[in-house]
Amino acid sequence: FFFFFQESMHAYAANVYTTVVEELMKGKQRKFIAVEQEFFRLWWDMVATDTQKQQVHQLLQEGRLEFVIGGQVMHDEAVTLIDDQILQLTEGHGFLYETFGFRPQFSWHVDPFGASATTPTLFALAGFNAHLISRIDYDLKADMQKNKKLQFVWQGSPSLSGREEIFTHVMDQYSYCTPSQLPFSNRSGFFWNGFATFPDPPKDGVYPNMSLPVTDANLHQYAQAMVANIKERAAWFRTGDVLWPWGCDKQFFNASVQYSNMDLLVDYINKHSGEFGVTVQYATVSDYFQAVYSRNLTWEIRDSQDFLPYSTEPFQAWTGFYTSRSTLKGVARRASSLLYAGESFFTQYVQKNPEGSICKCKALKQLQSLRWAVSEVQHHDGITGTESPKVKDMYMNNLMYGMLNVKKLMASIIFDINNAKKNGEVYSSVYSEDSGKTDVDQYVVVYNPLAWNITTFVTVSVSSKAMSVYDELGHSVPAQVQISVESQSTYDLYILVTISGLSYRKYSIKPLDGKQSAFIGRSIKFKRRDLTRADQQSRRMFPVVNNCYQIVFDQNTNLMHSIVDRETNQTVQFTQEFLEYHVNGDTAKGPISDNYLFGPNASAVPASKAVGLEVISGNLMTEMRQYFYSNVTSQDYVYAVFTRLYSVPEGYDGKLLCRKIEQEYSVGPLELNREAILRTSTNLNTKQLLYTDNNGYQMQKRPFKAYVNNTVARNYYPMVQTAYIEDESTRLMLLAERAHGVSSQGNGQVEVMLHRRLWNNLQWNLNNNLTLNDSSVVRPVIWLILGTKAVTNALYRTSGLALEHRPVVMFGVLSADKPKPRRQFQQNSVHDSSVTVPPNLHLQTLSIPGWRYSSNHAEQVLSNRMGKQKEDDADFSRVLLRIRHLYEVGEDPVLSQPVMLDLKTLLKGLGSVTAVEERSLTGTWDVNTLERWKWKTTEYPGKRFFNSTGTSEDYIVTIHPKEIRTFFVYFQVQ
C-alpha cells in the first residue's frame, strides 16, 4: 500500500516497464506479471517506443509477460460498489483485448484490506480460472495455514453457487513479498535494486538499501536462505508446487540488477537440486495455477462468507478506512452515478438522432475522462481514504474534471435535441442535483437514469417564496418551498416529479403569476434543551405524520422518541444520538487510529449536551431540523440532522416516497483524534445481529463477536449501500449514498461512523503524510425504512438504487420574447421511448464503449498480429447492455422469481434491434466459447468445464436470481 505522488508513480512505473521489457528480451527463462492497466497504459501511450511495443506483443505471445486481473487498478473490496468494480475491470480488459487480443484469466488481489465475497463471483463472470488473495485476519490465516486450508473453491454467491465458483488461493503469512530480512545481510533481502526514490533517482544508480550483490562468496548463503523459506511455505500447502512471489511494493524499477542476481541464484539452486531438495523456475500466475490444477486434487468448498473485517494484530483492526475521507467517498459515488446517467443519455442520443450535430468522438472523450477518473479512484488506496492529501487532491480533481465534462455533454445533448438555437433557449449553466439559483422564468430538465418509472422530489434553490412550477404542457406541478438550511436568504424548492425509465421531463419555474403557487413550509422553533437536565417525569410529545409513519419527538430533549408504523400500528422506541470515540495518537501510549486502523480507547461518549429543534411543515413534506451543541450556551453546532418525511398527493405512486425517512447529517469540524458516530437505539430484540452488504450486491450476516482485545473495532463492518437490524416481526433498514463503517454494539442498536479526524506519530504515517487531519464538514445522506420484513424486502433494493441514482437536474434560462418549444419536448417525454424493466431487475449498464475489437476472437487475434487495429475511429454501433437480477433465491416469494425479458421489446424506444451477442462480464469473451476450468470439489468429484447459458435466437432471455448478464446489442442503422 505504498502509493506516492502521481509524478513519482509515473516515473517509477515508466522505469519498471522500460527496464523489465528490456530484461525479459535478454533471457528466455525470465518472466514477469503486471497488474494495473492505468500505469501500463500511461507507459504504453506516452513512453513506449515502437520497438518496445513490438517486444510486448512478442512477450505476451510467448507467455513470458502476463497481465493478471487486468483492470485499471487493483480495486478495494470493502468500500467499493459492484458497478464501479465492473467498470474499472471492463475499462482495463477492453484496452488489453483491443491492443493485444489478450484476456486475463487469473487474479492477484494481494493488497486490498480484507476480501469480499462479491469478488470471486465477478472474476468468475469475467472468465477467470483462479483467484488469489492475501489480506485476511491474522488469526484465521494462522489456523488455515496450519491445517493446509489456504486453498479452496469459493462459491461467493449463494444463489449462483456452483455455477460461478472459483478456485481461490490465500497467500501465507509472508504475503506477496519475498522475506526482506536475511541472517547475513541487514539490507533488503532478495531486492537488489534497493528502495525506490522517485521522481529524483540517484545519479550514480546507487539506491538506498540495495542488497549485497550475489557473488561466489555469498551465493550458497543466499541459496540456503531461499530454499529454507520455500520449504517453510511448502509445508502449508497440499501440493508440492510453491508460489514464491519475487517482488513487492515499488520493486523492479531497476530490473537489470534484479534479474542478473536472480538468474545466478536460480541456476545455482537447480544445479544443486539433489542437495537442496527443490527445483525453481521463473513462472507466471497462470503457470502456478496450471501446475496445481493438473494435480487433479479434490478441494473443499467455501460458502458465501467474506473475509471482512481484517486485522493484522490484536490491536490492529483495519476498520477505520470504511469511513476515512468521507468527502472523497461521497464524490466518487456521485461521479459514478453521473457517469451512469451520462452513458445511457448519450447512447439514446446516438441511436435516436443519427443526424444530430454533436461530435460523437468528442462526446466519447468526455465520457472517457469520467470513466477513467471513476475507475482509478476504486484503487485500494483511493476511495479507501488511505492516501496522502496530495494524492487525494489528484483523485478529486480528476473526478471533478470528468463530472464537468459529462454535465457539459448532457447539456449539449438537450440543447441539440430541442433545437435550442431556433427557439431562443439558452443554457446558462448546468449543475447536477441541488445547486444553481433560479430567478426569472427558468426551467429545469430532470433526467431519470433508472429503467423504472420514478416518483420523487428534486430540490432547486430559489430566491423567493412566491413560486409556481409547470410541466411541458403548462399543467401545475405540486411543489413546496421553504427557507433553506444553508442560508436565510435563499429558499429550497421541492418539486414532485414523475418520470418514466431513462427519460427526461422539463419543468418551468416562474415567479408567482396569480395562479397555483407552491405550498409554503411553516416553521415552528422549539426551545433549545439541556440534555443533562431533561425532566424525565413529564413527557411532552410532538408527533409528525405521513401516510406510513408517525414520528414522535420528546419536547423535553428535542430528540426522537418513537416511530409508529401506521400499516401495522406497531410502535418502535427510536432514539438517535451522536457520540464520539476518543482515540490515541501517541504510539508510546498504546494502539492508535489512523487512515487504515480504528483503535478506540474506550466506549463512545455522547458528543453534545444540548439540542435545538425546528420543524418545518408543509403539504408535501415535513422537515425536522435538529442541532446538537456541546453545551446549552454554545454558539455553533458541531452536528445536525435534517429528517424529511414526505406526503404524496392522490394520484401519484408514492410507495417509495412515503416509506423512506430521509436523513441528511452535518458533521464537523471535529476535534482532533475523534471518530464521530450516529447511534440509533430501538427496542427491537435483534440479539445484536447486524446485516451489511458486500459492495451493494449481496448481504452478509454479522453476529457480534467477543474478542480478548479490540472488540469494538473488530465488530465494525463496511456498509457500501445497505445495512439492517431486525427482530421476529420488524426490520430497520439503512440505505447509504457513500460507504461508512457500521456496527451493532448493543441489542437493538446500529451505529454508523460518519467522520474521522486523526493525528498520530507513527513514523511510517508521518513519512507518507498519512495522518488524516481532516477538518472538513461532511454531509452524508441515509434513508431509513422501518417495517415488516415483507414490506422492507419489496422496497430496499429499488430504494437503494433510487438513492444511488437520484435524477440529474440541469438548469436553463428562457429568453422572454420567444415562445416555448412545446412539440419536441412532448415527443421526448412520451412513454413509448422509455426503457423499463421489472422492479426485481436493474439495467446496470447501457453505454457505447467505443472499442474497436472484433467480437470474433480469431479475427481479433489475427488483426492484432497484423498490427491493423490502430487507425480506426471508435465504434459507435456496438451498445453494451448489462442486466442484473437484484434478489437472491428464496428471498421473496414474487421478486425472487426468474424474469423473461425480450430485449428487442425492451429497447424498441432506442430503435430496431438487429443483433444481440451475449458476452462475459467485461465483454471480451463470447459466452458460448468461454470454458472455465472446473476444479474437483467435495460436491462434484468429477472434473468438468463450465459452460454458460447462451442467448436464444429470438432475443428472449431468462434472468435468474443474482445473475448479471452482459450483451452487445446492435441496432438498425437509420
Coordinates of N, CA, C and O in Angstrom, one line a residue, residues 31-35 59-69 102-108 127-132 167 169 171 241-244 281-295 933 935:
K31 N 10.5 -14.3 -16.6 CA 9.0 -14.0 -16.8 C 8.7 -12.8 -15.8 O 9.5 -12.4 -14.9
F32 N 7.5 -12.3 -16.0 CA 7.0 -11.1 -15.2 C 5.5 -11.0 -15.3 O 4.9 -11.3 -16.3
I33 N 4.9 -10.7 -14.2 CA 3.4 -10.4 -14.2 C 3.2 -8.9 -13.9 O 3.9 -8.3 -13.1
A34 N 2.2 -8.4 -14.6 CA 1.8 -7.0 -14.4 C 0.3 -6.9 -14.1 O -0.5 -7.7 -14.6
V35 N -0.1 -5.9 -13.3 CA -1.5 -5.9 -12.9 C -2.2 -4.6 -13.4 O -3.1 -4.7 -14.2
L59 N 6.4 -10.9 -26.2 CA 6.4 -11.5 -24.8 C 5.1 -12.0 -24.4 O 5.0 -13.1 -23.7
L60 N 4.0 -11.3 -24.7 CA 2.7 -11.8 -24.4 C 2.4 -13.2 -25.1 O 1.9 -14.1 -24.5
Q61 N 2.8 -13.2 -26.4 CA 2.5 -14.4 -27.2 C 3.3 -15.6 -26.6 O 2.9 -16.7 -26.6
E62 N 4.6 -15.3 -26.1 CA 5.4 -16.4 -25.6 C 5.0 -16.7 -24.1 O 5.5 -17.7 -23.6
G63 N 4.1 -16.0 -23.6 CA 3.6 -16.3 -22.2 C 4.6 -15.9 -21.1 O 4.6 -16.4 -20.0
R64 N 5.6 -15.0 -21.5 CA 6.6 -14.6 -20.5 C 6.3 -13.3 -19.8 O 6.8 -13.0 -18.8
L65 N 5.4 -12.5 -20.4 CA 4.8 -11.4 -19.8 C 3.3 -11.7 -19.7 O 2.7 -12.2 -20.6
E66 N 2.8 -11.6 -18.5 CA 1.4 -11.9 -18.3 C 0.6 -10.8 -17.5 O 1.1 -10.4 -16.5
F67 N -0.5 -10.4 -18.0 CA -1.3 -9.5 -17.3 C -2.3 -10.2 -16.4 O -3.0 -11.1 -16.9
V68 N -2.3 -10.0 -15.1 CA -3.2 -10.6 -14.2 C -4.2 -9.5 -13.7 O -3.9 -8.4 -13.6
I69 N -5.4 -9.9 -13.4 CA -6.6 -9.1 -13.1 C -6.9 -8.3 -14.4 O -7.9 -8.4 -15.0
F102 N -5.5 -10.0 -25.8 CA -5.2 -10.7 -24.5 C -6.3 -10.6 -23.6 O -6.9 -9.6 -23.4
R103 N -6.7 -11.8 -22.9 CA -7.8 -11.8 -21.9 C -7.2 -12.4 -20.6 O -6.9 -13.6 -20.6
P104 N -7.1 -11.6 -19.6 CA -6.6 -12.1 -18.3 C -7.5 -13.2 -17.8 O -8.8 -13.2 -17.9
Q105 N -6.9 -14.2 -17.1 CA -7.7 -15.3 -16.6 C -7.4 -15.7 -15.1 O -7.9 -16.7 -14.6
F106 N -6.6 -14.8 -14.5 CA -6.2 -15.1 -13.1 C -6.2 -13.7 -12.4 O -6.0 -12.7 -12.9
S107 N -6.5 -13.8 -11.1 CA -6.5 -12.6 -10.3 C -5.2 -12.6 -9.4 O -4.5 -13.6 -9.2
W108 N -4.9 -11.4 -8.9 CA -3.8 -11.2 -8.0 C -4.2 -10.1 -7.0 O -3.7 -9.0 -6.9
G127 N -14.6 -14.7 -16.6 CA -13.9 -15.7 -17.3 C -12.6 -16.2 -16.6 O -11.8 -16.9 -17.2
F128 N -12.4 -15.8 -15.3 CA -11.1 -16.2 -14.7 C -11.2 -17.7 -14.2 O -12.3 -18.2 -13.9
N129 N -10.0 -18.3 -14.2 CA -9.9 -19.7 -13.8 C -9.5 -19.9 -12.3 O -9.7 -20.9 -11.7
A130 N -8.9 -18.8 -11.7 CA -8.5 -18.9 -10.3 C -8.3 -17.5 -9.8 O -8.1 -16.5 -10.5
H131 N -8.5 -17.4 -8.5 CA -8.5 -16.1 -7.8 C -7.4 -16.2 -6.7 O -7.2 -17.3 -6.1
L132 N -6.7 -15.1 -6.4 CA -5.7 -15.1 -5.4 C -5.8 -13.9 -4.5 O -5.9 -12.8 -5.0
F167 N -11.7 -21.3 -8.0 CA -10.6 -21.8 -7.1 C -9.9 -20.6 -6.5 O -9.6 -19.6 -7.3
H169 N -6.8 -19.0 -3.9 CA -5.6 -19.3 -3.2 C -5.3 -18.1 -2.2 O -5.3 -16.9 -2.6
M171 N -2.6 -16.3 0.1 CA -1.2 -16.3 0.4 C -0.9 -16.5 1.9 O -1.7 -16.1 2.7
D241 N 3.9 -27.8 -5.2 CA 4.1 -26.5 -6.0 C 4.1 -25.3 -5.1 O 3.0 -25.2 -4.4
V242 N 5.1 -24.6 -5.0 CA 5.1 -23.4 -4.1 C 5.2 -22.1 -4.9 O 6.0 -22.0 -5.8
L243 N 4.2 -21.3 -4.7 CA 4.2 -19.9 -5.3 C 5.1 -19.0 -4.5 O 4.8 -18.8 -3.3
W244 N 6.3 -18.6 -5.0 CA 7.2 -17.8 -4.3 C 7.3 -16.5 -5.0 O 8.0 -16.3 -6.0
Q281 N 11.9 -22.3 -10.8 CA 11.8 -21.8 -12.2 C 11.0 -20.5 -12.2 O 10.2 -20.3 -11.3
Y282 N 11.3 -19.6 -13.1 CA 10.5 -18.4 -13.3 C 9.1 -18.8 -13.7 O 9.0 -19.7 -14.5
A283 N 8.1 -18.2 -13.2 CA 6.7 -18.6 -13.6 C 5.8 -17.4 -13.5 O 6.1 -16.4 -12.9
T284 N 4.7 -17.5 -14.3 CA 3.6 -16.5 -14.1 C 2.6 -17.1 -13.2 O 2.6 -18.3 -12.9
V285 N 1.5 -16.3 -12.9 CA 0.4 -16.8 -12.1 C -0.2 -18.0 -12.8 O -0.6 -19.0 -12.2
S286 N -0.4 -17.9 -14.1 CA -1.0 -19.0 -14.8 C -0.2 -20.3 -14.8 O -0.7 -21.4 -14.7
D287 N 1.2 -20.2 -14.8 CA 2.0 -21.4 -14.7 C 1.7 -22.1 -13.4 O 1.6 -23.3 -13.3
Y288 N 1.6 -21.3 -12.3 CA 1.4 -21.8 -11.0 C 0.1 -22.6 -10.9 O 0.0 -23.7 -10.5
F289 N -1.0 -21.8 -11.3 CA -2.3 -22.5 -11.2 C -2.4 -23.7 -12.1 O -3.1 -24.6 -11.7
Q290 N -1.8 -23.6 -13.3 CA -1.8 -24.8 -14.2 C -1.2 -26.0 -13.5 O -1.7 -27.1 -13.6
A291 N -0.1 -25.8 -12.8 CA 0.6 -26.9 -12.1 C -0.3 -27.5 -11.0 O -0.5 -28.7 -10.9
V292 N -1.0 -26.6 -10.2 CA -1.9 -27.1 -9.1 C -3.1 -27.8 -9.7 O -3.5 -28.9 -9.3
Y293 N -3.6 -27.2 -10.8 CA -4.8 -27.8 -11.5 C -4.5 -29.2 -12.0 O -5.3 -30.1 -11.9
S294 N -3.3 -29.4 -12.6 CA -3.0 -30.6 -13.2 C -2.8 -31.7 -12.1 O -2.8 -32.9 -12.5
R295 N -2.7 -31.4 -10.9 CA -2.6 -32.4 -9.8 C -3.9 -33.1 -9.6 O -3.9 -34.2 -8.9
W933 N -12.0 -23.4 -16.2 CA -11.5 -24.7 -15.5 C -12.6 -25.1 -14.5 O -13.1 -24.2 -13.7
W935 N -12.7 -27.1 -11.2 CA -11.9 -27.8 -10.2 C -12.7 -28.9 -9.5 O -13.9 -28.7 -9.2

